[in-house]
mmCIF file of C-alpha atoms in Angstrom:
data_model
loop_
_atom_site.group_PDB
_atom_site.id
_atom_site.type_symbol
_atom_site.label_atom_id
_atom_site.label_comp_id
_atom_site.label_asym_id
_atom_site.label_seq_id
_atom_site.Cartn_x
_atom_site.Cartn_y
_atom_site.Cartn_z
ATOM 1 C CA UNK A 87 85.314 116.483 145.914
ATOM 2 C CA UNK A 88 86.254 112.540 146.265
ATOM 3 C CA UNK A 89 89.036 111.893 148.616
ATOM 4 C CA UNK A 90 91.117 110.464 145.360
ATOM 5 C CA UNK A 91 91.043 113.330 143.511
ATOM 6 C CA UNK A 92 91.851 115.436 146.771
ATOM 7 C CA UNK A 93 94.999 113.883 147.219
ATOM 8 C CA UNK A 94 96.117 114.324 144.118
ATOM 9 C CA UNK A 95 95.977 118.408 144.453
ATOM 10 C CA UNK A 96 98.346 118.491 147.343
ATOM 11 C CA UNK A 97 100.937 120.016 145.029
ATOM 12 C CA UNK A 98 98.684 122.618 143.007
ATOM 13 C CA UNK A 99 99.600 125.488 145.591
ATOM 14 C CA UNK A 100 103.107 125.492 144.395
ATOM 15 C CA UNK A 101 101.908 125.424 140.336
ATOM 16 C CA UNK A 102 100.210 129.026 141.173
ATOM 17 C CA UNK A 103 103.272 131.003 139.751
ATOM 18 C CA UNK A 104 104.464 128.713 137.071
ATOM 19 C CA UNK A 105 100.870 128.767 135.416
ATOM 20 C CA UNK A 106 101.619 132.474 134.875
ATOM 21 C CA UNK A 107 104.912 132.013 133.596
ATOM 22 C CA UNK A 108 103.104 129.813 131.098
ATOM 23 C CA UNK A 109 100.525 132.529 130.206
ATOM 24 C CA UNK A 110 102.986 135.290 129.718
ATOM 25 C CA UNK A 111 105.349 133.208 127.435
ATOM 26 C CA UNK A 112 101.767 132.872 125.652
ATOM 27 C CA UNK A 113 101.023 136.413 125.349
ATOM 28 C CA UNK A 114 104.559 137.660 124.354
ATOM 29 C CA UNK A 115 104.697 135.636 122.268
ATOM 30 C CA UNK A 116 101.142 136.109 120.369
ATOM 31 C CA UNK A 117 101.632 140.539 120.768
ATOM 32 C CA UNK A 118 104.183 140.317 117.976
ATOM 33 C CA UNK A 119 101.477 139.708 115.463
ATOM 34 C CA UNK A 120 99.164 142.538 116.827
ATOM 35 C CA UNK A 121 97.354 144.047 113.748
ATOM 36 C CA UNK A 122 99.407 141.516 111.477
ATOM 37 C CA UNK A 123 96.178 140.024 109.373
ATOM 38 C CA UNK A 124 97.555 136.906 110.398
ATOM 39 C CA UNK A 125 95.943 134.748 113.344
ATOM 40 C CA UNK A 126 97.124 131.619 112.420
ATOM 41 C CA UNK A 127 100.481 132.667 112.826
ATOM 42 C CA UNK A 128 99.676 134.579 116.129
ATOM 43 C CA UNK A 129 97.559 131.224 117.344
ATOM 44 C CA UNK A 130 101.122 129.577 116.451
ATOM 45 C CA UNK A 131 103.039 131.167 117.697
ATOM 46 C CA UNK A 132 101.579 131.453 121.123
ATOM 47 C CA UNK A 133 101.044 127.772 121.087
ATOM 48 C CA UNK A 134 104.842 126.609 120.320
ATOM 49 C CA UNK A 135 105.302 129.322 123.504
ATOM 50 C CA UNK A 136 103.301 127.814 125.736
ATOM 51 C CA UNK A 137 104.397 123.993 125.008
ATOM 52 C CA UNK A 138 107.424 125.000 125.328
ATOM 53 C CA UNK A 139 107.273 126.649 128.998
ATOM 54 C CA UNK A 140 104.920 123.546 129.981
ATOM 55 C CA UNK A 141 107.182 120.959 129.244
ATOM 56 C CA UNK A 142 109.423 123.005 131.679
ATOM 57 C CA UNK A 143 107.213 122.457 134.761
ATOM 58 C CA UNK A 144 107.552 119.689 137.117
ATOM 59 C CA UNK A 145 103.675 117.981 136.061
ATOM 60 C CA UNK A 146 102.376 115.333 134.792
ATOM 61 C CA UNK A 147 99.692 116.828 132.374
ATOM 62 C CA UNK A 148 97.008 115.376 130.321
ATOM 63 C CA UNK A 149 95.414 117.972 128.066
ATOM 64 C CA UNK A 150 91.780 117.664 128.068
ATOM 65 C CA UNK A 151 90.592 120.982 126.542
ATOM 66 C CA UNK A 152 93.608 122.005 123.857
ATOM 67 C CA UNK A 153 93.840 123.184 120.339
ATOM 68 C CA UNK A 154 92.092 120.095 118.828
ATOM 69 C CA UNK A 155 92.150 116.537 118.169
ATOM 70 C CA UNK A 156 96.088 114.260 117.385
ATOM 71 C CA UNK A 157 95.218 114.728 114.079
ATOM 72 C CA UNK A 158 94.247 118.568 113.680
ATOM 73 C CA UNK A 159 96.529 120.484 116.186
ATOM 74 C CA UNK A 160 100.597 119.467 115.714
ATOM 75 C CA UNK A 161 101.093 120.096 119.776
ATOM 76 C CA UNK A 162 98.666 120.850 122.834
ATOM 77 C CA UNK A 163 96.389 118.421 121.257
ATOM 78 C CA UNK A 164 93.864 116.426 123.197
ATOM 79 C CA UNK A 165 95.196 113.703 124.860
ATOM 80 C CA UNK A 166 98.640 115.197 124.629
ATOM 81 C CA UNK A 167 100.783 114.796 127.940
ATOM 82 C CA UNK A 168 102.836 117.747 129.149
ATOM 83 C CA UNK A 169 105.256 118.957 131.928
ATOM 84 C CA UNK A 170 108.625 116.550 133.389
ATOM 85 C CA UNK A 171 106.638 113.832 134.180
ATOM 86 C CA UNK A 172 107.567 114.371 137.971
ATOM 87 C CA UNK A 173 105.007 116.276 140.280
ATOM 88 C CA UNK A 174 101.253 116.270 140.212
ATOM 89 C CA UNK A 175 98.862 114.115 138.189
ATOM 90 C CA UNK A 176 96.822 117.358 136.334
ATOM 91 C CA UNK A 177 94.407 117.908 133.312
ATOM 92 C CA UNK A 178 95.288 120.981 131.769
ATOM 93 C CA UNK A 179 92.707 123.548 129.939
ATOM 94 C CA UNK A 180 94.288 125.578 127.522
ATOM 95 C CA UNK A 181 93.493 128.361 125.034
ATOM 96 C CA UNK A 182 96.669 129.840 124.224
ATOM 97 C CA UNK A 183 95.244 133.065 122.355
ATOM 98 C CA UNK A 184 91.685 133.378 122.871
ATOM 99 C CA UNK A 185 90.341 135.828 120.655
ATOM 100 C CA UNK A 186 92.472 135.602 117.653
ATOM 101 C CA UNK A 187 90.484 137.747 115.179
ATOM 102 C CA UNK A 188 91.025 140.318 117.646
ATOM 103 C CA UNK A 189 94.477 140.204 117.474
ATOM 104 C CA UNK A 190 95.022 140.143 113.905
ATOM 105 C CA UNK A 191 93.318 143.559 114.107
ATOM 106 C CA UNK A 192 94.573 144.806 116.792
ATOM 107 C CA UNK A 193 91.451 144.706 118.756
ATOM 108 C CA UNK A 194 90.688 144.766 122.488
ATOM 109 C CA UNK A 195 90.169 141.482 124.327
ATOM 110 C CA UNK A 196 92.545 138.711 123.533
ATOM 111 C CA UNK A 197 94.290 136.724 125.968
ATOM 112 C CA UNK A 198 95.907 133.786 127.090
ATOM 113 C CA UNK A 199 94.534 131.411 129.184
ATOM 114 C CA UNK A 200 95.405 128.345 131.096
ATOM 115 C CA UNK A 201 93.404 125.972 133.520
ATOM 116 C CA UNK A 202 94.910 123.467 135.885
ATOM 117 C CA UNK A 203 93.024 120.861 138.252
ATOM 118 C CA UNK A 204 94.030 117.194 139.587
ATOM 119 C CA UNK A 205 93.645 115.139 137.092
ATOM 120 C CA UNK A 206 89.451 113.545 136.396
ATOM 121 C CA UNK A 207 88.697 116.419 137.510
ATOM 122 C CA UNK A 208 87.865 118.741 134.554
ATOM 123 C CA UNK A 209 85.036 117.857 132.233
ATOM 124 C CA UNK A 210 86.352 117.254 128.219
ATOM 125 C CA UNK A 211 84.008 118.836 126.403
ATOM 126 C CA UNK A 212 83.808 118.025 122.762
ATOM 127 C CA UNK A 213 84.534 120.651 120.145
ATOM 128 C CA UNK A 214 81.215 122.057 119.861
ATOM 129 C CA UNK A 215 78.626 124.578 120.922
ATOM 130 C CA UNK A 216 77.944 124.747 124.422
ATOM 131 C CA UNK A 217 75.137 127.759 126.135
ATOM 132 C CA UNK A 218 76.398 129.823 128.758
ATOM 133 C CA UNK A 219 75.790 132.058 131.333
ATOM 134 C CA UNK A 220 78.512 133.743 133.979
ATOM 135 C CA UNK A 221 78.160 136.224 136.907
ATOM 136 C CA UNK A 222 79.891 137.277 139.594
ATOM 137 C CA UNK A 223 80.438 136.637 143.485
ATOM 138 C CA UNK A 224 77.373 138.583 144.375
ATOM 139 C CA UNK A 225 75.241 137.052 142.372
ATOM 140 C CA UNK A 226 77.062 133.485 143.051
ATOM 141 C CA UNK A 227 73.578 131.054 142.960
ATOM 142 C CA UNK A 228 71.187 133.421 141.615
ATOM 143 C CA UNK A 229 70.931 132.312 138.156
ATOM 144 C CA UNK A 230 69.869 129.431 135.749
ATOM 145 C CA UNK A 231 69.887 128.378 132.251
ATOM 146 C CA UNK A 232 66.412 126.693 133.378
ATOM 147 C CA UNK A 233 64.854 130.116 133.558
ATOM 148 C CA UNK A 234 64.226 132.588 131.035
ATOM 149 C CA UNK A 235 66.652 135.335 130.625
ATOM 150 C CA UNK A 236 64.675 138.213 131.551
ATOM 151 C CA UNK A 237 64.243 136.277 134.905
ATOM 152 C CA UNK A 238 68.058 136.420 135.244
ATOM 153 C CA UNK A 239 68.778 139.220 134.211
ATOM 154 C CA UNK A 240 66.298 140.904 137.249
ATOM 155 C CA UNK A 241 67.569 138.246 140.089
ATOM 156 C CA UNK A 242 70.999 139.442 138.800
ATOM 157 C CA UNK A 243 70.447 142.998 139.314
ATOM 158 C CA UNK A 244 68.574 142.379 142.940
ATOM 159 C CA UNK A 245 71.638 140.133 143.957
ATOM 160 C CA UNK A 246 73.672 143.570 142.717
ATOM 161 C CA UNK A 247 71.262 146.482 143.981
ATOM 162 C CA UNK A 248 70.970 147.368 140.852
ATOM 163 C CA UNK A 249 67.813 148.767 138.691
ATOM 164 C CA UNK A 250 67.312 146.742 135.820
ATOM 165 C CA UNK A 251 68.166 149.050 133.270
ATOM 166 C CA UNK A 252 71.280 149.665 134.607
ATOM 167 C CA UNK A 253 72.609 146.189 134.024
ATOM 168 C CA UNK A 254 75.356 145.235 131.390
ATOM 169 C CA UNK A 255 75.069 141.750 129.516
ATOM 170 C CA UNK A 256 78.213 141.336 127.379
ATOM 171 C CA UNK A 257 77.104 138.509 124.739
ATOM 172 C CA UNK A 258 78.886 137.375 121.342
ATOM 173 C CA UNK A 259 77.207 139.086 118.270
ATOM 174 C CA UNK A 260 76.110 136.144 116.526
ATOM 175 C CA UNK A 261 72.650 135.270 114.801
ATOM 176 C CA UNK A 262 72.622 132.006 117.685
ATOM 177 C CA UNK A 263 72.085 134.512 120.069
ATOM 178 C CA UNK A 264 69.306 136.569 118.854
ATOM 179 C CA UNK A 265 67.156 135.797 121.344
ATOM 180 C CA UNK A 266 69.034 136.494 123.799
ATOM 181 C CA UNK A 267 69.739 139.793 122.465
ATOM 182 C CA UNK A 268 66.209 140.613 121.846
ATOM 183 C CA UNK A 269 65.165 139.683 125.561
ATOM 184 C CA UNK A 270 68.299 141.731 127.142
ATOM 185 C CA UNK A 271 66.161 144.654 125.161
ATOM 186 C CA UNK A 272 62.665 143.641 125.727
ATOM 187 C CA UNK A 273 63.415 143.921 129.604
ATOM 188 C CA UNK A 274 65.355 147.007 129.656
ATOM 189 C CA UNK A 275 68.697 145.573 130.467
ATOM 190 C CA UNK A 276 72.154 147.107 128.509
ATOM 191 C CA UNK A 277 73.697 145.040 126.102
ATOM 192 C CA UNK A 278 77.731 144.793 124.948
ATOM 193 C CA UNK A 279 77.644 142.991 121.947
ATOM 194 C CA UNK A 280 81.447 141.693 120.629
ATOM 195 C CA UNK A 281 82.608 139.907 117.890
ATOM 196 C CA UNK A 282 85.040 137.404 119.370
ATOM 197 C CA UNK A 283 86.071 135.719 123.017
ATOM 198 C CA UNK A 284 83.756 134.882 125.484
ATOM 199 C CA UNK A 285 86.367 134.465 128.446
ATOM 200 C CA UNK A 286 87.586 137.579 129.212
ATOM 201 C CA UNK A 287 84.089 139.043 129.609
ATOM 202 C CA UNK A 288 82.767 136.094 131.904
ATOM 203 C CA UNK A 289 86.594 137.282 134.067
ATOM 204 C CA UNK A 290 85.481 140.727 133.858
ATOM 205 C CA UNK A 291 81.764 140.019 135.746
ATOM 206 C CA UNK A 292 83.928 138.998 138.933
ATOM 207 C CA UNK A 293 85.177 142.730 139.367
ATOM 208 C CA UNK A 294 82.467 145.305 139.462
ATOM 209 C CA UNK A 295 85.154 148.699 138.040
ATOM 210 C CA UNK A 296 84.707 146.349 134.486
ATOM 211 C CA UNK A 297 81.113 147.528 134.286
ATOM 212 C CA UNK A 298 80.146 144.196 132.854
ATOM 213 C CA UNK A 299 77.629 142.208 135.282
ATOM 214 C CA UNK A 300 76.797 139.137 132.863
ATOM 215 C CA UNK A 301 78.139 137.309 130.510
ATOM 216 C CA UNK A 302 75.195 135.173 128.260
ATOM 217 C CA UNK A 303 75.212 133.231 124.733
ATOM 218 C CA UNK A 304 75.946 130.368 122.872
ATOM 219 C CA UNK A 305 79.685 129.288 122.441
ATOM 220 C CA UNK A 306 82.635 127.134 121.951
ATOM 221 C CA UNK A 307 82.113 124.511 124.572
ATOM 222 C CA UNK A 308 85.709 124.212 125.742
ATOM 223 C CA UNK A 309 85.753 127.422 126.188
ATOM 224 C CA UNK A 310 83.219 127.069 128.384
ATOM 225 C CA UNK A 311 85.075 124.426 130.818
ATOM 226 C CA UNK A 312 88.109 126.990 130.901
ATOM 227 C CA UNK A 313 85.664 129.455 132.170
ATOM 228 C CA UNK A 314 84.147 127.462 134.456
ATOM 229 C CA UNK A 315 87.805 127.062 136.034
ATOM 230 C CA UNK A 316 88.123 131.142 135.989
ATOM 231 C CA UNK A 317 84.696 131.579 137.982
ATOM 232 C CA UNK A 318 85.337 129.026 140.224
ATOM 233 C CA UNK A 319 88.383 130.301 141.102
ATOM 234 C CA UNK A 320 87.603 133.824 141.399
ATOM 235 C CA UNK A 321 84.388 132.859 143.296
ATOM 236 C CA UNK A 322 81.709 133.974 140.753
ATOM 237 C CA UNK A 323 79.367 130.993 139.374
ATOM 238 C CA UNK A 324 78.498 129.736 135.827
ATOM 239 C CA UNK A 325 76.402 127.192 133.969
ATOM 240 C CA UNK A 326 76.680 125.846 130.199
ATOM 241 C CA UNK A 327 74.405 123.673 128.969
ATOM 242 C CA UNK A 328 75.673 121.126 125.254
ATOM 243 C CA UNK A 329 74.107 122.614 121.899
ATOM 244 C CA UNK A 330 74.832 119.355 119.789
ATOM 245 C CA UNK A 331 74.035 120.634 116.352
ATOM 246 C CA UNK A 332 73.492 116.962 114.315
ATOM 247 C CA UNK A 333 73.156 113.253 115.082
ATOM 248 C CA UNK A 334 76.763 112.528 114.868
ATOM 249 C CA UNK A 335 77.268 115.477 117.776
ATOM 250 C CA UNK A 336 74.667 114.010 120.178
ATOM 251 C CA UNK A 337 76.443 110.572 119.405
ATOM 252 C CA UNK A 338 79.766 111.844 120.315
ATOM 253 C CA UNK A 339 77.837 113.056 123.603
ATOM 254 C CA UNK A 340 76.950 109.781 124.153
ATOM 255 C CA UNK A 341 80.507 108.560 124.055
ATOM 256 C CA UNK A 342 81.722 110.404 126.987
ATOM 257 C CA UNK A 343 78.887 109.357 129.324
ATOM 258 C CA UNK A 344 76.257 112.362 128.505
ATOM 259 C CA UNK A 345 73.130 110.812 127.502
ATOM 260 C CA UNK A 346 70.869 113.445 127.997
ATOM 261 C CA UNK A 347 71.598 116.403 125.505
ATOM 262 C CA UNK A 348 70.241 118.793 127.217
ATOM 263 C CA UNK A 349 71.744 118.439 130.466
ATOM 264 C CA UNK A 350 72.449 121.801 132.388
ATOM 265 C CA UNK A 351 75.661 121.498 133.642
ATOM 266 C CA UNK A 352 76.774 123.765 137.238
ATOM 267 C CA UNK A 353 80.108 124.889 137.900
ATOM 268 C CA UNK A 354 80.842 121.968 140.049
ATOM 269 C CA UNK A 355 80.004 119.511 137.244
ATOM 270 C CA UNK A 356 82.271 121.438 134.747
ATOM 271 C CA UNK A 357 85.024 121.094 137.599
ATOM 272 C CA UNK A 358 85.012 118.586 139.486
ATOM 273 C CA UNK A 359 87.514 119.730 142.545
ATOM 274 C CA UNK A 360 87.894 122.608 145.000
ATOM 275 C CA UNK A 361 91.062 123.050 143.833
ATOM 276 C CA UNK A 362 92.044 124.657 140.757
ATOM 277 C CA UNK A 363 94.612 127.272 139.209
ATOM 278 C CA UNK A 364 93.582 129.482 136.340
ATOM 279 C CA UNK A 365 95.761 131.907 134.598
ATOM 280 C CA UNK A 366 95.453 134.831 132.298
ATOM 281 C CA UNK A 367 97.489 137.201 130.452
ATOM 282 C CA UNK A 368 96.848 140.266 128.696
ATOM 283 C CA UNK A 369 97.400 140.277 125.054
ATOM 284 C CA UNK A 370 95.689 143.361 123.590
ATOM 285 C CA UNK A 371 94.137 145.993 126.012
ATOM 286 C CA UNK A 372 90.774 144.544 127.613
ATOM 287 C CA UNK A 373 87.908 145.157 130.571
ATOM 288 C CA UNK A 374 90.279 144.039 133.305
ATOM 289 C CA UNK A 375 93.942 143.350 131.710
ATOM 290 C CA UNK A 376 96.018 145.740 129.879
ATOM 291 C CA UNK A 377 97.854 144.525 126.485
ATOM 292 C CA UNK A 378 101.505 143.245 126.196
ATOM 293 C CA UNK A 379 103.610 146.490 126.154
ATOM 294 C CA UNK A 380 107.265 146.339 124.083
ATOM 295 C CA UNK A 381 109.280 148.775 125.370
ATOM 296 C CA UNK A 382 112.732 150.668 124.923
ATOM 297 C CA UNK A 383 115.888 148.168 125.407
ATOM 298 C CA UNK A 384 114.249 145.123 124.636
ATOM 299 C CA UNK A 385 111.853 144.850 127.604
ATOM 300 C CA UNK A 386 108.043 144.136 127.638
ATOM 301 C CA UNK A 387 105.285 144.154 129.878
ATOM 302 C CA UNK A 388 102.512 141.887 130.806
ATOM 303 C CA UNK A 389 99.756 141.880 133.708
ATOM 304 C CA UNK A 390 98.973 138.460 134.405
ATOM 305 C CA UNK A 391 95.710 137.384 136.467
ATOM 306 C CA UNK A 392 96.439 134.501 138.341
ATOM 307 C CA UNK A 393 93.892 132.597 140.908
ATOM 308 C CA UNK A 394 93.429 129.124 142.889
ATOM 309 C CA UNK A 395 89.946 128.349 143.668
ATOM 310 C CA UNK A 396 90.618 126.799 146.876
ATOM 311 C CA UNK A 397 91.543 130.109 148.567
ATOM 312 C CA UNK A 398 89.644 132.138 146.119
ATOM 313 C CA UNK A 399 93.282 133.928 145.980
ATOM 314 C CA UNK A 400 93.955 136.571 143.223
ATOM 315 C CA UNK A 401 96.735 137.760 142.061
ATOM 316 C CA UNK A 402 97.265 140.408 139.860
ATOM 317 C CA UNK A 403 101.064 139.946 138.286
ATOM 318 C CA UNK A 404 103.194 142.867 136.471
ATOM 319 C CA UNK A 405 105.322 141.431 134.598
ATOM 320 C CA UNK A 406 109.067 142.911 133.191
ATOM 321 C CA UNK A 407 110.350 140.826 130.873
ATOM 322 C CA UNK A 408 114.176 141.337 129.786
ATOM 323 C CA UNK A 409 113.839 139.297 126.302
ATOM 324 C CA UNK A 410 117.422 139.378 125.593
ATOM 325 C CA UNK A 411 118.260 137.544 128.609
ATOM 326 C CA UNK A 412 115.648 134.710 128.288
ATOM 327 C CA UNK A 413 116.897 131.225 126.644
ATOM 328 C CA UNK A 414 117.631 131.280 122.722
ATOM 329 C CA UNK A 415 114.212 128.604 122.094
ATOM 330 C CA UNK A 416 112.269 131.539 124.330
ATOM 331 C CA UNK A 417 113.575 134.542 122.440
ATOM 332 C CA UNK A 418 112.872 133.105 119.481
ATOM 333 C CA UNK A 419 109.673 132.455 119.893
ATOM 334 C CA UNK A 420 108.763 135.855 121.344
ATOM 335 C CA UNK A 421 110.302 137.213 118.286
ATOM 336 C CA UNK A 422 113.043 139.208 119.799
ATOM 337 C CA UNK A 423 115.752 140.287 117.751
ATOM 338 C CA UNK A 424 113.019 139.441 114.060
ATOM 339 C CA UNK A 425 112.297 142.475 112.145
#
């Protein structure tokens, strides 16, 4: 970590709690639409929420990884600067409802997320596919995109103690990823296949009562920089690697400095500082955090998972929210008191 961008994490310590305010006001917001139909709405929704709260927090944010480009995403755009102005110099990672198919349907597995680190530090990776591969503490160093995945997939379960075939690889179910699926099989390995958000399960390999040991596959590539935030932060290691699909992707590649395509990224090149906050709150029920609950009297619930890769400190946050007492620009966009 350069000295520069050292200095500029002296405050991050004190952001630890205020990035899970920002996550909750996410997920409250979003858990209104549960099994609605309608994920624009819920991706709205939890996006005015967590503008909102930013703008309340004493930063000075650049949003590197966000919900698109000025001219496709109305707020938490790329480029877009959030927070007071006062405090910190940050880049901010953001997905404010990952997994928004699964929310529409009421689904397990959606969440939202939010990175922090001083500000150069996070890479801003383009809007397109990116390979990945996540594990956990124990098998921190063991694994490469370099080798094949049946190779991984065994150093994985010796870093473990595991037999082979006793070895869960959660990986999206996509025709991209056939390969991947077919070698999970062709070495005796167990595969979780799901249809949406690749996050939560790369979280999930960093706490062995999940049951999920590896996350593989090919997706979103800023997905894959909040990620690397999450296992850097909770100690567990990951790798992506750019897919550009066309010319005009490997040119855009070229644009922000990457001039080999095919350059494997490690966690430390996907983050560029030993100091980083990451942030996530339950939205439905999933491997390690429990959905938004509404309860009786105009309460809710949340569990929040909060961590600062410095300290490798975790935090597990229960949340009671009292809705009616929150401001009127909060209530409303948590939807209490709507039909």
């Amino acid at each position: 970590m350069s000295a520069e961008i050292g200095a500029k994490s002296a405050g991050l310590r004190l952001l630890t709690l205020e990035m899970a305010r920002v996550t909750e006001a996410a997920a409250l917001s979003a858990a209104r639409w549960m099994g609605r139909g309608d994920k624009w709405q819920a991706d709205d929704a939890a996006t005015q929420a967590m503008r909102t709260v930013l703008g309340q927090i004493a930063i000075d944010g650049t949003v590197v990884i966000g919900e698109g480009e000025l001219d496709e995403a109305p707020m938490l755009y790329i480029g877009e600067r959030v927070g007071t102005g006062d405090g910190p110099a940050v880049d901010i990672a953001v997905d404010p409802l990952e997994g928004t198919n699964l929310l529409a349907t009421g689904a397990p597995g959606s969440i939202a997320v939010l990175a922090v680190a001083p500000r150069g530090a996070l890479l801003g990776a383009p809007d397109m596919y990116m390979e990945k591969i996540a594990v956990g503490p124990k098998a921190r160093g063991r694994i490469s995109l370099d080798r094949p995945v049946e190779e991984n997939i065994r150093a994985v379960a010796d870093a473990l103690g595991k037999r082979v075939e006793d070895v869960v690889v959660v990986l999206l179910d996509r025709p991209r990823n056939q390969y991947i699926l077919d070698a999970i099989r062709a070495v005796g390995a167990r595969a979780r296949l799901i249809s949406d958000g690749d996050i939560s399960p790369a979280l999930a390999t960093c706490f062995e009562e999940t049951g999920i040991d590896m996350m593989m596959g090919i997706g979103g590539a800023p997905e894959g920089v909040v990620t690397a935030v999450a296992m850097k932060s909770l100690g567990g290691d990951f790798q992506g690697r750019l897919v550009p699909q066309n010319d005009e992707e490997i040119a855009r590649l070229k644009a922000m400095g990457v001039n080999e395509p095919t350059r494997l990224f490690t966690l430390d090149d996907l983050v560029k500082s030993d100091d980083a906050v990451f942030s996530a709150t339950g939205v439905t029920d999933g491997p390690l955090l429990p959905g938004v609950r509404f309860l009786p009297g105009g309460v809710a619930h949340t569990v929040t998972l909060v961590a600062r890769a410095k300290t490798r400190t975790v935090r597990f946050i229960h949340g009671r929210h009292h809705l009616a007492t929150k401001p009127e620009a909060v209530r409303r966009l948590t939807g209490e008191g709507s039909g």
